[in-house]
CSV table of C-alpha atoms and ligand atoms in Angstrom, one decimal:
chain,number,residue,atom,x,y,z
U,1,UNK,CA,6.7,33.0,-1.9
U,2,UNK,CA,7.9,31.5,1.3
U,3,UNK,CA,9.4,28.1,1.3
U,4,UNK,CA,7.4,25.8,3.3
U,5,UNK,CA,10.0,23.8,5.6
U,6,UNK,CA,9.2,20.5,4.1
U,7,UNK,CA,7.2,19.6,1.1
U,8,UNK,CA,6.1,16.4,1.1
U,9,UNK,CA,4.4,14.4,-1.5
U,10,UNK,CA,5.7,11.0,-0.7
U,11,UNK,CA,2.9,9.8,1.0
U,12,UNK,CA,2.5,6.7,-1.0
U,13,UNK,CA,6.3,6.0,0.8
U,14,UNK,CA,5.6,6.6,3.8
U,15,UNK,CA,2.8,9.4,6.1
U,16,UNK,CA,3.4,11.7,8.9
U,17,UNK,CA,2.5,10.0,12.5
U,18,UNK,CA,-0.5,11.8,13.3
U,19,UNK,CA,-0.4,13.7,16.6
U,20,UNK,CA,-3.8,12.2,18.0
U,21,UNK,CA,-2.0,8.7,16.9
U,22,UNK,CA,1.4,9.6,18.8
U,23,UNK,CA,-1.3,10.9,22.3
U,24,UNK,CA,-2.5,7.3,21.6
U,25,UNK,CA,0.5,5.1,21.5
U,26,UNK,CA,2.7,7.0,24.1
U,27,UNK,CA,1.1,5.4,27.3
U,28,UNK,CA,2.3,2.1,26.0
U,29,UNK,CA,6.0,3.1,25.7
U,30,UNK,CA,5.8,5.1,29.4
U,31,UNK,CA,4.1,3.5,31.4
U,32,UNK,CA,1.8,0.5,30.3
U,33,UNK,CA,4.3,-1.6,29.0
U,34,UNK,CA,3.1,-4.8,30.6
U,35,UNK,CA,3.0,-8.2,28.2
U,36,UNK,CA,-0.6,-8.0,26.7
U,37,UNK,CA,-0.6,-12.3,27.2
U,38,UNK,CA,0.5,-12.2,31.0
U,39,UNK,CA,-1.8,-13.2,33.5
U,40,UNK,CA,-1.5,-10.3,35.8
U,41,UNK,CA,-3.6,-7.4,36.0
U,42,UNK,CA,-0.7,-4.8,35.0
U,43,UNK,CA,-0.5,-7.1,31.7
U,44,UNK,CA,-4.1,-7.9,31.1
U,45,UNK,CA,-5.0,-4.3,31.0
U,46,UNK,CA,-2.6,-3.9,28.1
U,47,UNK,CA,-3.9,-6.9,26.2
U,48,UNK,CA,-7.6,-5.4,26.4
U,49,UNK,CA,-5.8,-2.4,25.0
U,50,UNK,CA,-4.5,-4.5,21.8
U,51,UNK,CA,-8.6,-6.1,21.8
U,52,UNK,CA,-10.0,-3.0,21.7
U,53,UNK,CA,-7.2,-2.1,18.5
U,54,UNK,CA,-7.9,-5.3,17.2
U,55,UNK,CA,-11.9,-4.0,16.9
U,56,UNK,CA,-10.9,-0.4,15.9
U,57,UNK,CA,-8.9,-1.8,12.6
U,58,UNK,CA,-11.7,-4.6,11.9
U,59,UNK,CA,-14.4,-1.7,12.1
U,60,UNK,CA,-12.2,0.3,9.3
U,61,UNK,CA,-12.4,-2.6,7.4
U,62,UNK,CA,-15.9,-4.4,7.9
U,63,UNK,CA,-14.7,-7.5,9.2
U,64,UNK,CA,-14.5,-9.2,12.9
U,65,UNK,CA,-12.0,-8.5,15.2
U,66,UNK,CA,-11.0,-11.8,15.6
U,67,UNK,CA,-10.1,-11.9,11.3
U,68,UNK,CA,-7.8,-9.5,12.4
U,69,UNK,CA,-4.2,-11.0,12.3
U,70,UNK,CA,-1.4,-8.1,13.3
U,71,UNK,CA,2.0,-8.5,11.8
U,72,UNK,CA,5.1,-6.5,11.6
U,73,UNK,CA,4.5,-4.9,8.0
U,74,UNK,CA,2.4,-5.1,4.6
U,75,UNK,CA,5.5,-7.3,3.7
U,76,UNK,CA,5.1,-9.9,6.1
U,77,UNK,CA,1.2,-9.7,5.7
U,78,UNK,CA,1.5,-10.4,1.5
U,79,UNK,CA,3.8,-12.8,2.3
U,80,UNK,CA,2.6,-14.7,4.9
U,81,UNK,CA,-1.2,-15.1,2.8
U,82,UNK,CA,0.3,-16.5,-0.1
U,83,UNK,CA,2.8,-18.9,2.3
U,84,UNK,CA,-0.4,-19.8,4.1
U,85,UNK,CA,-2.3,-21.1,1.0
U,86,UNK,CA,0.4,-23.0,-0.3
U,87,UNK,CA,0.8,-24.6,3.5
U,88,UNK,CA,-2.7,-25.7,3.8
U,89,UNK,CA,-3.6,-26.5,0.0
U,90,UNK,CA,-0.1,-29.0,-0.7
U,91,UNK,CA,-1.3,-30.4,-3.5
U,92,UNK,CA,-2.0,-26.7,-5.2
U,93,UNK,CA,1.4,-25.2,-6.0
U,94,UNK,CA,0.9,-22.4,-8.6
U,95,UNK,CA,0.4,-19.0,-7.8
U,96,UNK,CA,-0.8,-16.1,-9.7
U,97,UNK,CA,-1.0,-12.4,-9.6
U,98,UNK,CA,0.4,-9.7,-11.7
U,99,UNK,CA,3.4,-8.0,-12.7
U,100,UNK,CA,3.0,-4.7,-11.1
U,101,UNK,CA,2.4,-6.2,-7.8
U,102,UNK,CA,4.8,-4.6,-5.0
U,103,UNK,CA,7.7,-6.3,-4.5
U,104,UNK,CA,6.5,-7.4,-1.2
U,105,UNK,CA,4.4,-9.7,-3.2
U,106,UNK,CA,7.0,-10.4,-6.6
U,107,UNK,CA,10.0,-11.0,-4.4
U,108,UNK,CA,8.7,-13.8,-2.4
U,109,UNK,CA,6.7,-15.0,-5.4
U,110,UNK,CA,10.2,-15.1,-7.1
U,111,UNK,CA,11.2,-16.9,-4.0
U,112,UNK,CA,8.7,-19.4,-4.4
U,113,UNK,CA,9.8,-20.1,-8.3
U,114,UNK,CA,13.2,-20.6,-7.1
U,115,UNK,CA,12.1,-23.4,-4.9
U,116,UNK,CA,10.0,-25.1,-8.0
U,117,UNK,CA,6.4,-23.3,-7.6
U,118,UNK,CA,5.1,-22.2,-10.5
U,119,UNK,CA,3.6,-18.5,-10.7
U,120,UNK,CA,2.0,-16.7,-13.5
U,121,UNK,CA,2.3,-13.1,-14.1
U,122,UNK,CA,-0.2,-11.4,-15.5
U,123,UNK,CA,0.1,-8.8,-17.7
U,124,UNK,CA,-1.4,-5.2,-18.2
U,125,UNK,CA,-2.1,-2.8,-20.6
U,126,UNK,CA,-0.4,0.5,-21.2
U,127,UNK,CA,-3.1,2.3,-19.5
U,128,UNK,CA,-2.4,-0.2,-16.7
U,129,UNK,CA,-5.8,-1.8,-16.4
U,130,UNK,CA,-5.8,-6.1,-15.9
U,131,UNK,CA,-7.6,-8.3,-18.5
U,132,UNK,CA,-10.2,-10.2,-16.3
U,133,UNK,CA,-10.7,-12.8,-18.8
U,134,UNK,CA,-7.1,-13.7,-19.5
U,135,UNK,CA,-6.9,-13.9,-15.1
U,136,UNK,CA,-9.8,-16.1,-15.3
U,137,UNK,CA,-8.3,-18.1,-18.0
U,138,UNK,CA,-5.1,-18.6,-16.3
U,139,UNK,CA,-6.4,-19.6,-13.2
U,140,UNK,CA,-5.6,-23.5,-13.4
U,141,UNK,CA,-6.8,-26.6,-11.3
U,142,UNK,CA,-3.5,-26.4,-9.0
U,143,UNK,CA,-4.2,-22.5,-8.4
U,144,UNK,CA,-4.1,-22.0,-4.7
U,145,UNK,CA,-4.3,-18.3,-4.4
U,146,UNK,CA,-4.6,-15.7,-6.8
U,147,UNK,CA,-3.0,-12.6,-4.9
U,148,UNK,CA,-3.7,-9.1,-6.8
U,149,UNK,CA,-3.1,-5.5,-5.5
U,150,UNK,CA,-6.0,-3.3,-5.1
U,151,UNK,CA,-4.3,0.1,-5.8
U,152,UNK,CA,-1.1,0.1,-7.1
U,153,UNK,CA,1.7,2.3,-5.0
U,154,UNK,CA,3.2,4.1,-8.3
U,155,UNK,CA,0.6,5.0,-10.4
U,156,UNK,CA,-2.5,4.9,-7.9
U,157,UNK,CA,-4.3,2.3,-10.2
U,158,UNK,CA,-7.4,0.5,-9.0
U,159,UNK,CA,-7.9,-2.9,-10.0
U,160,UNK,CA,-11.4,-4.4,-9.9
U,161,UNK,CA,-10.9,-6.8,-6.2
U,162,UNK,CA,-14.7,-7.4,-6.2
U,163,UNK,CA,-14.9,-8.5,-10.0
U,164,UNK,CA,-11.5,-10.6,-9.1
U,165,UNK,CA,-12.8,-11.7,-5.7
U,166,UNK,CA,-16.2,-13.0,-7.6
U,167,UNK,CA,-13.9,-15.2,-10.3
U,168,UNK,CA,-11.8,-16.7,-7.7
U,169,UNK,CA,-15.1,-17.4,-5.8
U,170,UNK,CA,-16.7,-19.0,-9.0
U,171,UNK,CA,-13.7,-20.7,-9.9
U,172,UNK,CA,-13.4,-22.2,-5.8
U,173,UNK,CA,-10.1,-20.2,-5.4
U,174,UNK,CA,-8.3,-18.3,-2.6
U,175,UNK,CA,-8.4,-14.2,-3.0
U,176,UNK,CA,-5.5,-12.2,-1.5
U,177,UNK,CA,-5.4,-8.6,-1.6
U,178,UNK,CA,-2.4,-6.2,-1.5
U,179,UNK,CA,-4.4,-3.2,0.3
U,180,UNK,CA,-1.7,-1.3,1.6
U,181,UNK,CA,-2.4,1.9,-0.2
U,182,UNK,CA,-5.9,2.4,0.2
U,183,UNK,CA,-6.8,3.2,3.6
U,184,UNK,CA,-8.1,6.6,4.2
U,185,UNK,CA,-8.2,6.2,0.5
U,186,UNK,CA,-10.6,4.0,-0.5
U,187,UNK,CA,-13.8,3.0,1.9
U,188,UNK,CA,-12.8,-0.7,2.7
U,189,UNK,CA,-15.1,-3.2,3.0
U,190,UNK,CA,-14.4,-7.1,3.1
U,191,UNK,CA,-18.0,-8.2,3.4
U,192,UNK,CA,-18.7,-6.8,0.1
U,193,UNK,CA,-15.9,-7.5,-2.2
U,194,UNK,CA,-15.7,-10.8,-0.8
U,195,UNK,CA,-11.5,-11.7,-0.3
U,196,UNK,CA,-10.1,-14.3,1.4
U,197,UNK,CA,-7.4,-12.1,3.1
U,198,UNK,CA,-6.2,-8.8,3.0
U,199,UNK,CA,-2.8,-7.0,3.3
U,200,UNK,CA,-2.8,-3.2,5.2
U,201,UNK,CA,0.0,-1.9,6.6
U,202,UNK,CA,-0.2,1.0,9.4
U,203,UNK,CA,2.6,3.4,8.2
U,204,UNK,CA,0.5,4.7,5.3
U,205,UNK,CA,-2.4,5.8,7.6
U,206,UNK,CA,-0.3,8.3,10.0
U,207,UNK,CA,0.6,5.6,12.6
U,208,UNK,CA,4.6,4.5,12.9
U,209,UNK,CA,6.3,2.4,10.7
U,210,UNK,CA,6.3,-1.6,12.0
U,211,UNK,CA,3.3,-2.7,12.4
U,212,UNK,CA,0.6,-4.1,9.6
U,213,UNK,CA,-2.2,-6.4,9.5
U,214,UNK,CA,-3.7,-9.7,7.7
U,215,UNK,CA,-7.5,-10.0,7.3
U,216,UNK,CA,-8.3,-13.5,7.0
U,217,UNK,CA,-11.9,-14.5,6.0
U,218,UNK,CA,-13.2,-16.9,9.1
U,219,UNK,CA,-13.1,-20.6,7.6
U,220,UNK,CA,-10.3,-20.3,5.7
U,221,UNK,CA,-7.6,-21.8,6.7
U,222,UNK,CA,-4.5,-20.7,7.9
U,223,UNK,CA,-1.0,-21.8,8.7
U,224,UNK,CA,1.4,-19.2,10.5
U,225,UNK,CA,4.4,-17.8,8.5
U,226,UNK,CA,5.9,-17.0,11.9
U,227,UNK,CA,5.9,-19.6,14.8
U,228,UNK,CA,6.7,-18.9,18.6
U,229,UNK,CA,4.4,-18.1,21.3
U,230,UNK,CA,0.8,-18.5,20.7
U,231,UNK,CA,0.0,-14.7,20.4
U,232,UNK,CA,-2.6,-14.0,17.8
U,233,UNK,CA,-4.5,-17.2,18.5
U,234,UNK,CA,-1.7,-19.0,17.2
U,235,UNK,CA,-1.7,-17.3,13.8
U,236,UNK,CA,1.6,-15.8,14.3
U,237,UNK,CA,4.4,-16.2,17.0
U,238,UNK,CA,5.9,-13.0,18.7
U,239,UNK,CA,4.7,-10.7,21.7
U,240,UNK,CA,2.8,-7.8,20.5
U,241,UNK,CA,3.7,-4.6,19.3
U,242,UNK,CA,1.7,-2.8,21.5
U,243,UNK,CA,2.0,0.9,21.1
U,244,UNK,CA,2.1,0.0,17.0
U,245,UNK,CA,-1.3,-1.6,17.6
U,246,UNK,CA,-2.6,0.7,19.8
U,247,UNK,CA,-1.7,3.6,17.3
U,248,UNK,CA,-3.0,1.6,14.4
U,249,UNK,CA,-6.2,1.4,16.3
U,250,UNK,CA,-6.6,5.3,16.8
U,251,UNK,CA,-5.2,5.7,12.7
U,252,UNK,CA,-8.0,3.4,11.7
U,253,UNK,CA,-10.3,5.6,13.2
U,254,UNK,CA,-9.0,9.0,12.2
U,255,UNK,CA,-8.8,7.2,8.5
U,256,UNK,CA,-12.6,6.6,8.8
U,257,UNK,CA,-13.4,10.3,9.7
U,258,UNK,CA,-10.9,11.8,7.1
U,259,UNK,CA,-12.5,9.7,3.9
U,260,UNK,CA,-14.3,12.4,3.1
U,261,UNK,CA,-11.5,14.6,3.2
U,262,UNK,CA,-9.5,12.8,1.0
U,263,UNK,CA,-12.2,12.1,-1.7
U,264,UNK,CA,-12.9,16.0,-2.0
U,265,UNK,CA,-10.1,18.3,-0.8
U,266,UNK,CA,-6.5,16.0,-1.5
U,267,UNK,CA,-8.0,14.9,-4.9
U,268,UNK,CA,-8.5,18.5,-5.2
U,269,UNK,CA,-5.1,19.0,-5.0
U,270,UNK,CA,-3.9,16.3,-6.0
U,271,UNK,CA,-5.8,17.1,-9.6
U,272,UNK,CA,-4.8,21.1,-9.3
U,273,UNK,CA,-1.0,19.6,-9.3
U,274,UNK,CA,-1.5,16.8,-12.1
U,275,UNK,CA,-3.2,19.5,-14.4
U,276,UNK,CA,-0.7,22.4,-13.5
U,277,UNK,CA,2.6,20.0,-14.8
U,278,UNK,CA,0.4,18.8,-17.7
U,279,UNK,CA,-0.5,22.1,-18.9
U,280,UNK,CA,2.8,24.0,-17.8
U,281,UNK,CA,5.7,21.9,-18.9
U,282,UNK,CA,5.7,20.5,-22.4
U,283,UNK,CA,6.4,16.8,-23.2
U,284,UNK,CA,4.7,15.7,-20.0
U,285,UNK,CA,2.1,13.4,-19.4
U,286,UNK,CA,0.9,11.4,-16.8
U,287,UNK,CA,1.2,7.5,-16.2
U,288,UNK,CA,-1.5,4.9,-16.5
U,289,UNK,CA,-5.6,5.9,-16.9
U,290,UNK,CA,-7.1,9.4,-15.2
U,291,UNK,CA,-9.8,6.7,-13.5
U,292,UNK,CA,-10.3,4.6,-11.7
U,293,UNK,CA,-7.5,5.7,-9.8
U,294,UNK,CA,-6.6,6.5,-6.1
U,295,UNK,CA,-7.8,10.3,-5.1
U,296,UNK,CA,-4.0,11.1,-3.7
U,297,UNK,CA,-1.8,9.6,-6.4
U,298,UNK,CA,-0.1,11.3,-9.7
U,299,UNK,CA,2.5,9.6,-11.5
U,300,UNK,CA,4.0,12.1,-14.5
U,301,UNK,CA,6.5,11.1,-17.3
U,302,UNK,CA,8.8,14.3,-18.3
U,303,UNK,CA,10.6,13.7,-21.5
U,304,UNK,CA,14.4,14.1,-22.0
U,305,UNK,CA,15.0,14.1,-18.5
U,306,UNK,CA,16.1,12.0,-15.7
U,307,UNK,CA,13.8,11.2,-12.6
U,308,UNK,CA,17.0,11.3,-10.6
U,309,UNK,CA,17.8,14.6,-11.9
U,310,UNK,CA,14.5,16.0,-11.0
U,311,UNK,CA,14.1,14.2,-7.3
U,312,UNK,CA,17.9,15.9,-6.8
U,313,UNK,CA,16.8,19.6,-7.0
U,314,UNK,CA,13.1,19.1,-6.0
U,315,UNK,CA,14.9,17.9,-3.0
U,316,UNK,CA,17.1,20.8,-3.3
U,317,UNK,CA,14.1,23.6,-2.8
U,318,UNK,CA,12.9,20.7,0.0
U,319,UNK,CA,10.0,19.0,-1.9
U,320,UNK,CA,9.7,15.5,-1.4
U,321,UNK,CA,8.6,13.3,-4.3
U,322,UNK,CA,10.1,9.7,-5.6
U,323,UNK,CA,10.7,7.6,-8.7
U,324,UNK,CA,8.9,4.3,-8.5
U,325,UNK,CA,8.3,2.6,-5.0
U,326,UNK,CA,10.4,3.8,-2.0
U,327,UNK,CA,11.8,0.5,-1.7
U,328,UNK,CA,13.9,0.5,-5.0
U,329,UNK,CA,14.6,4.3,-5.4
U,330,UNK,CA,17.7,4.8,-5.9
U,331,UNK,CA,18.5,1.9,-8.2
U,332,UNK,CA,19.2,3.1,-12.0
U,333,UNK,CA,15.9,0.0,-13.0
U,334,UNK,CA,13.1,1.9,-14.7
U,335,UNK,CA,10.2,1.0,-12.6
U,336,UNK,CA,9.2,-2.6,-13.1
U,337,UNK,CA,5.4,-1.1,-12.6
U,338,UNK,CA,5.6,1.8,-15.9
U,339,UNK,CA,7.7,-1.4,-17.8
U,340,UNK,CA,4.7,-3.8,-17.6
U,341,UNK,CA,2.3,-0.8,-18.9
U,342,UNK,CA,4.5,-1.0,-22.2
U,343,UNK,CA,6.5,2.6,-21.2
U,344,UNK,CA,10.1,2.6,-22.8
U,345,UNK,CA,12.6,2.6,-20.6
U,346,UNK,CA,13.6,6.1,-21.2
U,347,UNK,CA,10.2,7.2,-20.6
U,348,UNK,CA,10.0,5.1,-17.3
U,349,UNK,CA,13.3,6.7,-16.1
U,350,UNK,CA,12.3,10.2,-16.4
U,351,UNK,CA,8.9,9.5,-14.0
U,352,UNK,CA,8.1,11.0,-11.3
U,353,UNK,CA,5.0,9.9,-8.9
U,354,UNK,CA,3.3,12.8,-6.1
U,355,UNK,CA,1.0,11.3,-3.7
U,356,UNK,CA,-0.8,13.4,-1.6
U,357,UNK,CA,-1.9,13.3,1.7
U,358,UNK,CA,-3.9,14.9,5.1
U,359,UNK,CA,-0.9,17.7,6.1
U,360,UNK,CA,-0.9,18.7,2.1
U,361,UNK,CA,-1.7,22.7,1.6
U,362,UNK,CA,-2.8,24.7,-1.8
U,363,UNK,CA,0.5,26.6,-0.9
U,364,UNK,CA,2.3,23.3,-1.5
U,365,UNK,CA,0.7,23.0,-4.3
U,366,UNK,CA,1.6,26.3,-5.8
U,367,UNK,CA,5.3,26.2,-4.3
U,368,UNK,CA,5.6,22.5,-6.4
U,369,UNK,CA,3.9,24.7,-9.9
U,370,UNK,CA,6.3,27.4,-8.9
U,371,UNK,CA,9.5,25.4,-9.0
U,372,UNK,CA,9.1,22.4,-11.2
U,373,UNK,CA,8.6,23.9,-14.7
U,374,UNK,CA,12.2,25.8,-13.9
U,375,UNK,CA,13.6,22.4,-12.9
U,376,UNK,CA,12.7,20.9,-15.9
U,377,UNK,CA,13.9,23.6,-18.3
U,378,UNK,CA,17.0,23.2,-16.5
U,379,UNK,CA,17.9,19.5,-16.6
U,380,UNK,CA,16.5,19.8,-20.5
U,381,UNK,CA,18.8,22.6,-21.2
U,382,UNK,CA,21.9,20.2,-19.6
U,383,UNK,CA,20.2,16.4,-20.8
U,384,UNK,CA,22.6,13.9,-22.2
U,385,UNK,CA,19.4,12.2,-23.0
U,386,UNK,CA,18.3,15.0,-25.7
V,1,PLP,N1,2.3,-3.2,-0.7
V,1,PLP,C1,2.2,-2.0,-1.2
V,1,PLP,C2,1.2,-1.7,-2.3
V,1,PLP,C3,3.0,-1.0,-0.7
V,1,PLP,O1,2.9,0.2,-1.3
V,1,PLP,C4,3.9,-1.3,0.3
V,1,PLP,C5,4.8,-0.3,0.8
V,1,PLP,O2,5.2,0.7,0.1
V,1,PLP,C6,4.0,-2.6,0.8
V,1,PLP,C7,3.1,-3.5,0.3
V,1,PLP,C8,4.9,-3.0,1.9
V,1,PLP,O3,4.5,-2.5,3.1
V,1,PLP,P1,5.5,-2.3,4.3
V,1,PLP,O4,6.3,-1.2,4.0
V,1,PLP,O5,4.6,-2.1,5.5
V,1,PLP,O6,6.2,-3.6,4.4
């Protein structure tokens, strides 16, 4: 078998630029680089550029352009929802969402705590679903937003946004959604589940890295996390990243075209991989329930073994794959996300998550079956955790 040149199944971590997305943004970095807010022709060209984005990501997402809200990153979008609803609600301090939130969301809700906020984390189960009741019950009078991830990053978990949109509603609470991960994914539609804002980021949708979005309902109020210049309508201070909006305009399109894709062919794949480790390599078994899950996503505990281990000579025969989110590979920490679903930390440290994506092949697929069950034998035969 021939070794592809790169095997990637990180795409949870981070995708590939796609080439129609790279045609798109380039004009903006050669030669329309003009300030989108100046008054000039030269600029005013480039800010109907960033309008005409602006509609493209609102259309991917049912909402109206002017909900739209760019920002640098998922990051800054989670964070700057739940800032907002503290800012304009001061007499509602507490915060709730879950513990297997990214830690976009957990580190500034740890923040917050530190500076006397209360937050609730709510549990989940070892399959990783969320109890509804029990996040209805512990919504309180002083709630002022209830912030939950629609699919988690490690373990491609759905959680039910419309069911949690229609508490919140019910209860006269603001919704915040982590969506990052399911563009291209997941058929997005605010109108229908209802949220108060919602989190995407552009780098998981083959546009660059730096550039993410906040959906904010029209009526709700908002108060700027950053402050400047009175780009975005005054929602957030700092001149546009214009070729990063422009390329997250084109991605939103392509996303909408390749949904079909994704739902048949990656999960396809995606399933072809989950059921060749499973049935393959003894003491395996994958993370969290089969469904509801993302179509791209596999998250697979090997026994006796270290994740590190494995990532090292994946790497090694050039297959991509990661341990927990990209943001704390690396660090010895089982996954805070395979901790909350009641996995020991043994188990946890020898997991392994593949997420899929448009540039994946069968022959990837076979070249991963190929090479993994010899991996694993090896690192078992050699395991100071046996
Ligand atoms: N939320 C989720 C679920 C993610 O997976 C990520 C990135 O991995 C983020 C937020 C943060 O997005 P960004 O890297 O754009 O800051």
């Amino acid at each position: 078998m021939i070794q592809p040149a790169i095997c990637y199944f990180d795409n949870n971590a981070t995708t590939r630029v796609a080439p129609e997305v790279v045609d798109a943004m380039l004009p903006f970095l050669r030669e329309q680089w003009g300030n989108p807010s100046s008054t000039y022709v030269f600029g005013r060209q480039v800010g109907e550029q960033v309008d005409l984005a602006r509609a493209r990501v609102a259309a991917l997402i049912n909402a109206e352009p002017r909900e739209i809200l760019f920002t640098s990153c998922g990051t800054e979008s989670n964070n700057s929802a739940i800032h907002s609803a503290l800012a304009t609600q001061p007499e509602k301090r507490h915060v709730l969402t879950t513990a297997v939130e990214h830690s976009a969301t957990l580190k500034f809700c740890d923040l917050l705590q530190k500076r006397g906020y209360p937050v609730t984390l709510l549990p989940v189960a070892p399959d990783g679903a969320l109890d509804l009741p029990l996040l209805e019950a512990s919504i309180r009078p002083d709630t002022a937003i209830v912030s939950v991830m629609w699919a988690n990053n490690e373990t491609g978990i759905l959680f039910p946004v419309g069911a949690i949109a229609a508490i919140c509603r019910r209860k006269g609470v603001l919704f915040h959604s982590d969506a990052v991960q399911t563009p291209g994914k997941l058929k997005i539609d605010v109108r229908e589940l209802d949220v108060d804002c919602l989190s995407l980021s552009a780098h998981k949708l083959h546009a660059p890295k730096g550039i993410g979005l906040l959906y904010v309902k029209r009526r709700v109020k908002y108060q700027p996390y950053i402050v400047g210049g009175g780009q975005e309508r005054g929602r957030r201070g700092g001149t546009e990243n214009v070729a990063g909006i422009v390329a997250f305009g084109r991605a939103a399109e392509l996303a909408v075209s390749g949904l079909p894709d994704e739902n048949t062919r990656i999960r396809a794949l995606r399933d072809r991989l989950e059921e060749g480790i499973l049935g393959r390599i003894p003491g395996t078994s994958r993370n969290g329930a089969k469904e509801p899950r993302l179509p791209n996503t596999s998250n697979v505990a090997f026994d006796g073994v270290e994740a590190e281990g494995i990532l090292m000579l994946l790497d090694q025969a050039g297959i991509c794959a990661s341990s927990g989110s990209a943001c704390t590979t690396g660090s010895l920490d089982p996954s805070h996300v395979l901790t909350a679903m009641a996995c020991s930390a043994t188990w946890a440290r020898g997991s392994i998550r593949f997420s899929l994506g448009l540039y994946n092949t069968d022959a990837e697929v076979d070249y991963v079956l190929q090479h993994l069950p010899g991996i694993i034998a090896k690192l078992r035969a050699s395991s100071p955790m046996e």
